[in-house]
């Protein structure tokens, strides 16, 4: 509805108090509340993927997924093939690439922002969507 694609279900959780050391691959949805020291990569692009990094989470490594929602700390590059949502407590130390970006007040990025061209818009000079969040009462 209204041009929004349905998000895949979150089928995996790395709970708070859990620490993973090593690279990870996942399909569909993954939520991280704990710590991951290694790269996190979503499966093939045609499946769609959702990665949620909660306020308490810490990730040290590269991230690659279609839709990435961050409210915790990431130390490494972030590549969102579709949408990157940075919530108020998001802290990123690394370069960020995205097709669409939604960044709330309070989120910080220490690195370069690299907008990507949407896959359906190859050959078109389309500006990436940039949403500015307003503080609600």
CSV table of C-alpha atoms in Angstrom, one decimal:
chain,number,residue,atom,x,y,z
A,1,UNK,CA,0.0,0.0,0.0
A,2,UNK,CA,1.2,3.5,-0.9
A,3,UNK,CA,4.3,2.2,-2.7
A,4,UNK,CA,5.8,0.7,0.5
A,5,UNK,CA,7.2,-2.8,0.2
A,6,UNK,CA,6.3,-5.2,3.0
A,7,UNK,CA,9.1,-5.8,5.4
A,8,UNK,CA,10.4,-9.4,5.9
A,9,UNK,CA,9.7,-11.0,9.3
A,10,UNK,CA,12.4,-11.0,11.9
A,11,UNK,CA,13.2,-14.7,12.4
A,12,UNK,CA,16.5,-14.4,14.3
A,13,UNK,CA,17.5,-12.6,17.4
A,14,UNK,CA,20.9,-12.0,19.1
A,15,UNK,CA,19.8,-11.2,22.6
A,16,UNK,CA,21.3,-8.7,25.0
A,17,UNK,CA,24.2,-10.3,26.9
A,18,UNK,CA,25.2,-12.5,23.9
A,19,UNK,CA,28.5,-11.9,22.1
A,20,UNK,CA,29.2,-13.3,18.6
A,21,UNK,CA,32.7,-13.3,17.2
A,22,UNK,CA,32.9,-14.0,13.5
A,23,UNK,CA,31.1,-13.2,10.3
A,24,UNK,CA,27.4,-13.8,9.9
A,25,UNK,CA,25.0,-14.3,7.0
A,26,UNK,CA,21.2,-14.2,7.3
A,27,UNK,CA,18.0,-14.2,5.3
A,28,UNK,CA,14.8,-12.2,5.8
A,29,UNK,CA,15.0,-10.5,9.2
A,30,UNK,CA,17.6,-10.3,12.0
A,31,UNK,CA,17.5,-8.2,15.2
A,32,UNK,CA,20.6,-7.6,17.2
A,33,UNK,CA,20.4,-6.6,20.9
A,34,UNK,CA,23.8,-8.0,21.9
A,35,UNK,CA,27.3,-7.7,20.5
A,36,UNK,CA,28.7,-8.8,17.1
A,37,UNK,CA,32.4,-8.6,16.3
A,38,UNK,CA,32.5,-9.5,12.6
A,39,UNK,CA,30.7,-8.7,9.3
A,40,UNK,CA,27.0,-9.1,8.9
A,41,UNK,CA,25.6,-9.8,5.4
A,42,UNK,CA,22.1,-10.4,4.2
A,43,UNK,CA,21.3,-13.1,1.6
A,44,UNK,CA,20.6,-12.5,-2.1
A,45,UNK,CA,19.1,-9.2,-3.0
A,46,UNK,CA,16.0,-10.6,-4.6
A,47,UNK,CA,14.8,-12.0,-1.2
A,48,UNK,CA,14.7,-8.7,0.6
A,49,UNK,CA,16.2,-8.4,4.1
A,50,UNK,CA,15.8,-6.4,7.3
A,51,UNK,CA,18.5,-5.8,9.9
A,52,UNK,CA,17.6,-4.1,13.2
A,53,UNK,CA,20.4,-3.0,15.5
A,54,UNK,CA,18.8,-1.9,18.8
A,55,UNK,CA,19.9,0.7,21.3
A,56,UNK,CA,21.9,-1.7,23.5
A,57,UNK,CA,23.6,-3.4,20.5
A,58,UNK,CA,27.2,-3.0,19.4
A,59,UNK,CA,28.5,-4.2,16.0
A,60,UNK,CA,32.1,-4.0,15.0
A,61,UNK,CA,32.3,-5.0,11.3
A,62,UNK,CA,30.8,-4.3,7.9
A,63,UNK,CA,27.0,-4.4,7.4
A,64,UNK,CA,25.2,-5.2,4.2
A,65,UNK,CA,21.4,-5.6,3.9
A,66,UNK,CA,18.4,-4.2,2.1
A,67,UNK,CA,16.7,-2.3,4.9
A,68,UNK,CA,18.9,-1.4,7.9
A,69,UNK,CA,17.5,0.2,11.1
A,70,UNK,CA,20.1,1.4,13.6
A,71,UNK,CA,19.6,2.7,17.1
A,72,UNK,CA,22.9,1.3,18.6
A,73,UNK,CA,26.6,1.5,17.9
A,74,UNK,CA,28.2,0.4,14.6
A,75,UNK,CA,32.0,0.5,14.0
A,76,UNK,CA,32.5,-0.3,10.4
A,77,UNK,CA,31.0,0.5,7.0
A,78,UNK,CA,27.2,0.3,6.5
A,79,UNK,CA,25.7,-0.6,3.0
A,80,UNK,CA,21.9,-0.4,2.8
A,81,UNK,CA,20.7,-1.6,-0.7
A,82,UNK,CA,17.3,0.2,-0.1
A,83,UNK,CA,16.6,2.1,3.1
A,84,UNK,CA,18.8,3.1,6.0
A,85,UNK,CA,17.0,4.4,9.1
A,86,UNK,CA,19.1,6.0,11.8
A,87,UNK,CA,17.2,6.4,15.0
A,88,UNK,CA,18.0,9.0,17.7
A,89,UNK,CA,20.7,6.9,19.6
A,90,UNK,CA,22.4,5.6,16.4
A,91,UNK,CA,26.2,6.0,16.4
A,92,UNK,CA,28.1,5.0,13.3
A,93,UNK,CA,31.9,5.1,12.9
A,94,UNK,CA,32.5,4.3,9.3
A,95,UNK,CA,31.3,5.1,5.7
A,96,UNK,CA,27.7,4.8,4.9
A,97,UNK,CA,26.1,4.0,1.5
A,98,UNK,CA,22.3,3.9,0.9
A,99,UNK,CA,19.5,4.5,-1.7
A,100,UNK,CA,17.2,6.2,0.8
A,101,UNK,CA,18.1,7.7,4.2
A,102,UNK,CA,16.0,8.5,7.2
A,103,UNK,CA,18.0,10.1,10.0
A,104,UNK,CA,16.5,11.3,13.3
A,105,UNK,CA,17.8,14.1,15.4
A,106,UNK,CA,20.6,12.9,17.7
A,107,UNK,CA,22.0,10.2,15.4
A,108,UNK,CA,25.7,10.6,14.5
A,109,UNK,CA,27.9,9.4,11.6
A,110,UNK,CA,31.7,9.7,11.7
A,111,UNK,CA,32.4,8.8,8.0
A,112,UNK,CA,31.4,9.6,4.5
A,113,UNK,CA,27.8,9.4,3.2
A,114,UNK,CA,27.5,7.8,-0.3
A,115,UNK,CA,24.1,7.9,-1.9
A,116,UNK,CA,23.4,5.0,-4.4
A,117,UNK,CA,21.2,5.0,-7.4
A,118,UNK,CA,18.1,2.8,-7.0
A,119,UNK,CA,18.4,-0.4,-9.0
A,120,UNK,CA,15.2,0.4,-11.0
A,121,UNK,CA,16.6,3.8,-11.9
A,122,UNK,CA,19.7,2.6,-13.7
A,123,UNK,CA,20.7,5.2,-16.3
A,124,UNK,CA,18.5,7.9,-14.7
A,125,UNK,CA,20.0,10.7,-12.8
A,126,UNK,CA,17.6,10.5,-9.8
A,127,UNK,CA,18.4,12.1,-6.5
A,128,UNK,CA,18.3,9.9,-3.5
A,129,UNK,CA,15.4,10.3,-1.1
A,130,UNK,CA,16.4,12.1,2.1
A,131,UNK,CA,13.8,12.3,4.9
A,132,UNK,CA,14.4,14.7,7.8
A,133,UNK,CA,12.8,13.7,11.0
A,134,UNK,CA,11.2,16.3,13.2
A,135,UNK,CA,11.1,16.1,16.9
A,136,UNK,CA,7.6,15.2,18.1
A,137,UNK,CA,6.2,16.3,21.4
